[in-house]
């Protein structure tokens, strides 16, 4: 099968490695992979009441030995690397059974490690035998195609998603349960269906709207659902016809975000730089005007050159703000205020007015 263009928003049925090798080189922005874990289960796992635990015992998760699993991992990771654009990236999720072997192969193939992320499950399956710690997490590896890749990381989106705190590499999310868990005749349709919240975070963090996300082990379509909802394209590869059928039905009901502007978090790093002196030049503040700290504990007078003076301290709004507090650093834009009609107004609001004019022009 040879294609001139990558088949977007499509589920391709077939062997993941064979299909990936048939797709155009450099046609994908992100690969998310939830490969077989090679769980090496020995016999049935029973609960204390002797009922059987519904674990992973399908043929697709069985390999003859570690060498066979390593050959499989190297083959699909090599195929994925060929498909990635120069600035593309890859995520792979696994457990202690396989993630370390996969990580070593990633480095052997020249991928550049960016983070390992721990998905800590709020509702993990108990350890029924009581012989080990409860397996309460899985590990995701995020890596760029190469050390030179200018990979995407939407830092501001992740910070906003986390109540304006920097997103950490340990993510606390529940297992896929309740209405989200796909079932057939009351039985789980797929033993390892991932929660959509996990893929939502991955895709929002490391792609841009309109980019292409490939999942070579598509299962019941969680990656496609999150991608479609967030205005990204997806390519799914799935060799099990029943899983592919369920995924197609699922994706028909997914509604993308209606307006493109709702998908983008403006980056502060990309905003036009507005020096404090611009406010003075524009007449929004005048030489001699007073700036106040919160509660008016400190006051500073504006100079004609855009510096300020408070007591014996003179310098930028940031330098003087730090000095009057005895602090190592200070964001002067949020520390200093002007008084308007008896109320203190943070000077950053004045800067935002100029930025808005700059962007609109």
Short mmCIF file of C-alpha atoms in Angstrom, two decimals:
data_model
loop_
_atom_site.label_atom_id
_atom_site.label_comp_id
_atom_site.label_asym_id
_atom_site.label_seq_id
_atom_site.Cartn_x
_atom_site.Cartn_y
_atom_site.Cartn_z
CA UNK A 1 0.00 0.00 0.00
CA UNK A 2 1.61 3.28 -1.14
CA UNK A 3 0.04 6.62 -0.40
CA UNK A 4 0.99 10.03 -1.76
CA UNK A 5 -0.52 11.72 1.28
CA UNK A 6 -1.14 10.61 4.85
CA UNK A 7 -4.80 9.55 5.27
CA UNK A 8 -6.05 12.01 7.86
CA UNK A 9 -8.84 11.28 10.35
CA UNK A 10 -8.85 7.65 9.33
CA UNK A 11 -8.52 4.28 11.02
CA UNK A 12 -6.41 1.88 8.97
CA UNK A 13 -6.85 -1.79 9.74
CA UNK A 14 -3.67 -3.83 9.60
CA UNK A 15 -0.34 -4.58 11.20
CA UNK A 16 1.05 -1.40 12.76
CA UNK A 17 4.60 -1.82 11.48
CA UNK A 18 3.56 -2.70 7.93
CA UNK A 19 1.11 0.19 7.73
CA UNK A 20 3.59 2.71 9.16
CA UNK A 21 6.21 1.61 6.65
CA UNK A 22 3.71 2.32 3.84
CA UNK A 23 2.89 5.89 4.92
CA UNK A 24 4.75 8.96 3.62
CA UNK A 25 7.99 9.83 5.37
CA UNK A 26 7.90 12.98 7.52
CA UNK A 27 4.10 13.25 7.51
CA UNK A 28 3.31 13.18 11.23
CA UNK A 29 3.77 15.76 13.99
CA UNK A 30 3.27 13.51 17.00
CA UNK A 31 3.17 9.79 17.70
CA UNK A 32 1.34 8.53 20.77
CA UNK A 33 1.82 4.82 21.36
CA UNK A 34 0.25 2.46 23.87
CA UNK A 35 2.00 -0.73 22.71
CA UNK A 36 1.61 -4.24 24.12
CA UNK A 37 3.19 -4.33 27.59
CA UNK A 38 4.38 -7.94 27.44
CA UNK A 39 2.93 -8.49 30.91
CA UNK A 40 4.31 -12.02 31.27
CA UNK A 41 1.31 -13.19 33.28
CA UNK A 42 1.56 -16.68 34.69
CA UNK A 43 -1.85 -18.26 35.15
CA UNK A 44 -5.11 -16.70 36.26
CA UNK A 45 -5.24 -13.89 38.81
CA UNK A 46 -7.99 -14.36 41.39
CA UNK A 47 -9.59 -12.06 43.93
CA UNK A 48 -9.90 -13.14 47.58
CA UNK A 49 -13.42 -14.44 46.79
CA UNK A 50 -11.92 -16.59 43.96
CA UNK A 51 -13.51 -14.52 41.18
CA UNK A 52 -11.25 -13.99 38.17
CA UNK A 53 -9.60 -10.61 37.63
CA UNK A 54 -10.30 -9.29 34.14
CA UNK A 55 -6.67 -8.73 33.16
CA UNK A 56 -4.80 -8.65 29.86
CA UNK A 57 -4.48 -12.16 28.46
CA UNK A 58 -4.99 -11.51 24.74
CA UNK A 59 -2.64 -12.92 22.12
CA UNK A 60 -1.51 -9.42 21.07
CA UNK A 61 0.25 -9.00 24.44
CA UNK A 62 2.22 -12.26 24.28
CA UNK A 63 5.81 -12.60 23.09
CA UNK A 64 8.06 -15.63 23.18
CA UNK A 65 10.82 -13.89 25.12
CA UNK A 66 12.41 -10.50 25.78
CA UNK A 67 14.44 -10.71 22.58
CA UNK A 68 11.25 -11.06 20.53
CA UNK A 69 9.69 -8.10 22.32
CA UNK A 70 12.81 -6.01 21.73
CA UNK A 71 12.75 -6.80 18.00
CA UNK A 72 9.10 -5.78 17.86
CA UNK A 73 9.78 -2.54 19.77
CA UNK A 74 12.75 -1.60 17.60
CA UNK A 75 10.72 -2.22 14.44
CA UNK A 76 7.74 -0.07 15.34
CA UNK A 77 9.86 2.70 16.87
CA UNK A 78 12.04 2.84 13.73
CA UNK A 79 8.91 3.07 11.59
CA UNK A 80 7.53 5.83 13.81
CA UNK A 81 10.75 7.82 13.59
CA UNK A 82 10.65 7.70 9.80
CA UNK A 83 7.12 9.14 9.84
CA UNK A 84 7.89 12.01 12.19
CA UNK A 85 8.64 15.45 10.83
CA UNK A 86 12.07 16.88 11.82
CA UNK A 87 10.51 18.74 14.76
CA UNK A 88 8.16 15.92 15.68
CA UNK A 89 7.93 14.08 18.98
CA UNK A 90 6.80 10.76 20.40
CA UNK A 91 5.02 9.61 23.56
CA UNK A 92 4.98 6.01 24.68
CA UNK A 93 3.25 4.62 27.76
CA UNK A 94 4.10 1.45 29.62
CA UNK A 95 4.52 -0.33 32.93
CA UNK A 96 7.52 -1.78 34.71
CA UNK A 97 7.20 -4.83 32.45
CA UNK A 98 8.29 -2.99 29.31
CA UNK A 99 8.98 0.73 29.69
CA UNK A 100 12.67 0.39 30.56
CA UNK A 101 13.35 -1.81 27.53
CA UNK A 102 11.44 0.61 25.30
CA UNK A 103 13.36 3.57 26.78
CA UNK A 104 16.73 2.00 26.00
CA UNK A 105 15.70 1.32 22.40
CA UNK A 106 14.46 4.91 22.02
CA UNK A 107 17.90 6.18 22.98
CA UNK A 108 19.62 3.64 20.72
CA UNK A 109 17.55 4.97 17.80
CA UNK A 110 18.55 8.59 18.45
CA UNK A 111 15.38 9.93 20.03
CA UNK A 112 16.03 12.75 22.52
CA UNK A 113 14.47 12.27 25.95
CA UNK A 114 12.46 15.24 27.26
CA UNK A 115 10.51 13.91 30.25
CA UNK A 116 9.34 10.75 31.87
CA UNK A 117 5.87 11.37 33.24
CA UNK A 118 4.30 9.29 35.97
CA UNK A 119 0.57 8.73 35.63
CA UNK A 120 -0.52 8.10 39.21
CA UNK A 121 -3.89 6.36 39.25
CA UNK A 122 -6.42 7.55 41.81
CA UNK A 123 -8.24 4.20 41.65
CA UNK A 124 -5.67 1.46 40.90
CA UNK A 125 -6.49 -2.23 40.98
CA UNK A 126 -5.49 -3.70 44.38
CA UNK A 127 -2.72 -6.25 44.69
CA UNK A 128 -4.91 -9.23 45.49
CA UNK A 129 -2.13 -11.65 46.37
CA UNK A 130 -0.54 -9.26 48.85
CA UNK A 131 2.98 -10.15 47.71
CA UNK A 132 3.93 -6.82 46.13
CA UNK A 133 3.13 -3.12 46.37
CA UNK A 134 -0.05 -2.10 44.58
CA UNK A 135 0.80 -1.05 41.02
CA UNK A 136 -0.59 2.47 41.22
CA UNK A 137 1.14 4.13 38.27
CA UNK A 138 2.27 3.84 34.69
CA UNK A 139 5.14 5.69 33.03
CA UNK A 140 5.06 7.81 29.89
CA UNK A 141 8.21 8.79 28.01
CA UNK A 142 8.13 11.99 25.97
CA UNK A 143 10.95 12.42 23.50
CA UNK A 144 11.83 14.53 20.47
CA UNK A 145 12.79 12.93 17.15
CA UNK A 146 16.36 14.15 17.66
CA UNK A 147 18.40 16.46 19.84
CA UNK A 148 18.08 19.15 17.15
CA UNK A 149 14.27 18.99 16.99
CA UNK A 150 12.39 22.18 17.83
CA UNK A 151 9.59 20.28 19.48
CA UNK A 152 6.29 21.83 20.55
CA UNK A 153 5.57 22.44 24.23
CA UNK A 154 2.57 24.60 25.06
CA UNK A 155 3.83 25.67 28.46
CA UNK A 156 1.19 28.33 29.01
CA UNK A 157 -1.63 25.92 28.21
CA UNK A 158 -0.34 23.44 30.77
CA UNK A 159 0.10 26.15 33.40
CA UNK A 160 -3.44 27.42 32.78
CA UNK A 161 -4.80 23.86 32.96
CA UNK A 162 -3.12 23.50 36.36
CA UNK A 163 -4.64 26.60 38.03
CA UNK A 164 -1.74 28.83 36.93
CA UNK A 165 0.89 26.58 38.50
CA UNK A 166 3.71 25.02 36.49
CA UNK A 167 2.65 21.53 35.39
CA UNK A 168 4.68 18.79 37.07
CA UNK A 169 5.73 15.43 35.65
CA UNK A 170 3.49 13.45 38.00
CA UNK A 171 -0.12 13.40 36.82
CA UNK A 172 -2.91 12.22 39.08
CA UNK A 173 -5.79 10.91 36.98
CA UNK A 174 -8.34 8.10 37.43
CA UNK A 175 -8.53 4.93 35.40
CA UNK A 176 -11.05 4.81 32.58
CA UNK A 177 -14.31 3.91 34.31
CA UNK A 178 -18.02 4.73 34.26
CA UNK A 179 -19.73 5.90 31.05
CA UNK A 180 -16.37 6.49 29.34
CA UNK A 181 -15.47 2.79 29.52
CA UNK A 182 -16.68 1.09 26.34
CA UNK A 183 -18.49 -2.20 26.90
CA UNK A 184 -19.98 -4.93 24.73
CA UNK A 185 -22.78 -6.95 26.33
CA UNK A 186 -21.77 -5.57 29.72
CA UNK A 187 -18.12 -6.63 29.37
CA UNK A 188 -15.16 -4.26 28.90
CA UNK A 189 -14.57 -3.87 25.17
CA UNK A 190 -10.82 -3.37 25.61
CA UNK A 191 -8.78 -4.40 28.66
CA UNK A 192 -6.43 -1.39 28.63
CA UNK A 193 -8.60 1.53 27.45
CA UNK A 194 -6.89 4.73 28.59
CA UNK A 195 -8.81 7.68 30.07
CA UNK A 196 -9.40 10.45 27.57
CA UNK A 197 -8.14 12.99 30.14
CA UNK A 198 -4.64 11.50 29.77
CA UNK A 199 -4.60 11.91 25.99
CA UNK A 200 -6.22 15.33 26.24
CA UNK A 201 -3.28 16.53 28.30
CA UNK A 202 -0.65 14.95 26.05
CA UNK A 203 -2.13 16.39 22.85
CA UNK A 204 -2.89 19.83 24.28
CA UNK A 205 0.66 20.06 25.65
CA UNK A 206 2.68 18.94 22.64
CA UNK A 207 0.79 19.73 19.43
CA UNK A 208 -0.80 22.70 17.71
CA UNK A 209 -4.29 22.86 16.18
CA UNK A 210 -4.38 21.25 12.76
CA UNK A 211 -1.35 19.03 13.34
CA UNK A 212 -1.33 15.26 12.81
CA UNK A 213 -1.25 12.71 15.65
CA UNK A 214 -0.54 9.06 14.81
CA UNK A 215 -1.48 6.20 17.14
CA UNK A 216 -0.09 2.88 15.85
CA UNK A 217 -1.98 0.84 18.48
CA UNK A 218 -5.31 2.63 18.21
CA UNK A 219 -7.52 0.23 20.17
CA UNK A 220 -10.92 1.78 20.74
CA UNK A 221 -9.84 5.26 19.67
CA UNK A 222 -9.02 7.32 22.76
CA UNK A 223 -6.22 9.17 20.97
CA UNK A 224 -8.50 9.96 18.04
CA UNK A 225 -11.26 11.18 20.33
CA UNK A 226 -8.95 13.60 22.15
CA UNK A 227 -7.33 14.76 18.90
CA UNK A 228 -10.65 15.42 17.20
CA UNK A 229 -12.03 17.26 20.22
CA UNK A 230 -8.96 19.52 20.25
CA UNK A 231 -8.95 20.33 16.54
CA UNK A 232 -6.05 18.05 15.59
CA UNK A 233 -5.99 15.40 12.85
CA UNK A 234 -5.44 11.75 13.72
CA UNK A 235 -4.31 8.57 12.00
CA UNK A 236 -5.17 5.36 13.79
CA UNK A 237 -3.74 1.92 13.03
CA UNK A 238 -5.52 -1.10 14.51
CA UNK A 239 -5.23 -4.74 13.51
CA UNK A 240 -8.28 -5.94 15.47
CA UNK A 241 -11.41 -5.41 13.34
CA UNK A 242 -13.73 -5.33 16.39
CA UNK A 243 -11.69 -2.60 18.09
CA UNK A 244 -11.57 -0.58 14.87
CA UNK A 245 -15.35 -0.85 14.48
CA UNK A 246 -15.90 0.36 18.05
CA UNK A 247 -13.47 3.24 17.51
CA UNK A 248 -15.24 4.42 14.36
CA UNK A 249 -18.60 4.44 16.14
CA UNK A 250 -17.09 6.29 19.08
CA UNK A 251 -15.46 8.97 16.93
CA UNK A 252 -18.70 9.75 15.10
CA UNK A 253 -20.06 11.14 18.35
CA UNK A 254 -17.06 13.33 19.19
CA UNK A 255 -17.65 17.04 18.61
CA UNK A 256 -14.60 19.24 17.99
CA UNK A 257 -14.19 22.56 19.78
CA UNK A 258 -16.29 24.92 17.62
CA UNK A 259 -14.00 27.96 17.48
CA UNK A 260 -10.28 27.81 16.70
CA UNK A 261 -9.45 30.67 19.07
CA UNK A 262 -10.67 28.56 22.00
CA UNK A 263 -7.88 26.06 21.33
CA UNK A 264 -4.96 28.45 21.69
CA UNK A 265 -3.48 29.83 24.91
CA UNK A 266 -1.54 33.01 24.07
CA UNK A 267 2.08 32.66 25.10
CA UNK A 268 3.49 35.47 27.21
CA UNK A 269 6.87 34.83 25.61
CA UNK A 270 5.42 35.73 22.21
CA UNK A 271 3.69 38.93 23.33
CA UNK A 272 5.25 42.22 22.20
CA UNK A 273 7.78 43.56 24.71
CA UNK A 274 6.57 46.85 26.20
CA UNK A 275 9.17 48.71 28.32
CA UNK A 276 7.86 50.74 31.25
CA UNK A 277 9.27 53.85 29.58
CA UNK A 278 6.70 53.42 26.79
CA UNK A 279 3.93 54.26 29.28
CA UNK A 280 5.78 57.50 30.08
CA UNK A 281 6.39 58.33 26.42
CA UNK A 282 2.72 57.72 25.59
CA UNK A 283 1.55 60.02 28.41
CA UNK A 284 -0.27 57.23 30.25
CA UNK A 285 2.01 58.04 33.20
CA UNK A 286 3.93 61.28 33.70
CA UNK A 287 7.30 62.13 35.24
CA UNK A 288 6.66 62.94 38.89
CA UNK A 289 3.66 60.58 39.24
CA UNK A 290 3.71 58.26 42.21
CA UNK A 291 3.67 54.49 42.13
CA UNK A 292 2.55 52.51 45.17
CA UNK A 293 3.10 48.98 46.41
CA UNK A 294 0.05 47.02 47.64
CA UNK A 295 -1.30 48.71 50.75
CA UNK A 296 0.85 51.78 49.99
CA UNK A 297 3.67 50.44 52.13
CA UNK A 298 6.18 51.72 49.59
CA UNK A 299 6.00 54.65 47.16
CA UNK A 300 8.19 55.59 44.20
CA UNK A 301 8.34 58.58 41.90
CA UNK A 302 8.54 58.21 38.11
CA UNK A 303 11.50 59.80 36.31
CA UNK A 304 11.45 61.12 32.73
CA UNK A 305 13.65 58.27 31.45
CA UNK A 306 11.29 55.55 32.68
CA UNK A 307 13.24 54.68 35.82
CA UNK A 308 11.77 55.22 39.27
CA UNK A 309 13.17 56.42 42.59
CA UNK A 310 12.16 55.37 46.10
CA UNK A 311 14.13 56.64 49.11
CA UNK A 312 17.78 56.04 48.12
CA UNK A 313 16.95 53.42 45.47
CA UNK A 314 16.88 54.23 41.77
CA UNK A 315 16.46 51.95 38.77
CA UNK A 316 13.86 50.00 36.81
CA UNK A 317 10.44 49.13 38.23
CA UNK A 318 11.77 45.62 38.83
CA UNK A 319 15.05 46.63 40.49
CA UNK A 320 13.47 49.16 42.84
CA UNK A 321 10.59 46.84 43.66
CA UNK A 322 13.09 44.19 44.76
CA UNK A 323 15.24 46.64 46.71
CA UNK A 324 12.43 48.17 48.79
CA UNK A 325 11.30 44.67 49.77
CA UNK A 326 14.78 43.30 50.39
CA UNK A 327 13.89 40.57 47.88
CA UNK A 328 16.16 38.93 45.28
CA UNK A 329 13.75 39.74 42.43
CA UNK A 330 10.45 41.44 41.73
CA UNK A 331 7.97 41.66 38.88
CA UNK A 332 7.48 45.41 38.87
CA UNK A 333 4.47 45.18 36.57
CA UNK A 334 2.42 43.42 39.23
CA UNK A 335 4.06 45.03 42.29
CA UNK A 336 3.58 48.71 41.45
CA UNK A 337 0.19 50.45 41.25
CA UNK A 338 -1.13 53.89 40.36
CA UNK A 339 -3.95 55.57 42.22
CA UNK A 340 -7.08 56.29 40.20
CA UNK A 341 -10.14 57.77 41.88
CA UNK A 342 -9.01 56.52 45.25
CA UNK A 343 -8.32 52.97 44.05
CA UNK A 344 -4.97 51.29 43.38
CA UNK A 345 -4.68 49.95 39.83
CA UNK A 346 -1.82 47.64 38.87
CA UNK A 347 0.36 49.18 36.14
CA UNK A 348 0.28 45.93 34.15
CA UNK A 349 -3.22 46.91 33.01
CA UNK A 350 -1.71 49.94 31.25
CA UNK A 351 0.83 47.70 29.53
CA UNK A 352 -1.94 45.38 28.35
CA UNK A 353 -3.74 48.30 26.71
CA UNK A 354 -0.66 49.07 24.62
CA UNK A 355 -0.20 45.38 23.76
CA UNK A 356 -3.80 45.13 22.58
CA UNK A 357 -3.28 48.15 20.30
CA UNK A 358 -0.04 46.66 18.97
CA UNK A 359 -1.61 43.29 18.16
CA UNK A 360 -4.71 44.84 16.53
CA UNK A 361 -2.51 46.97 14.28
#
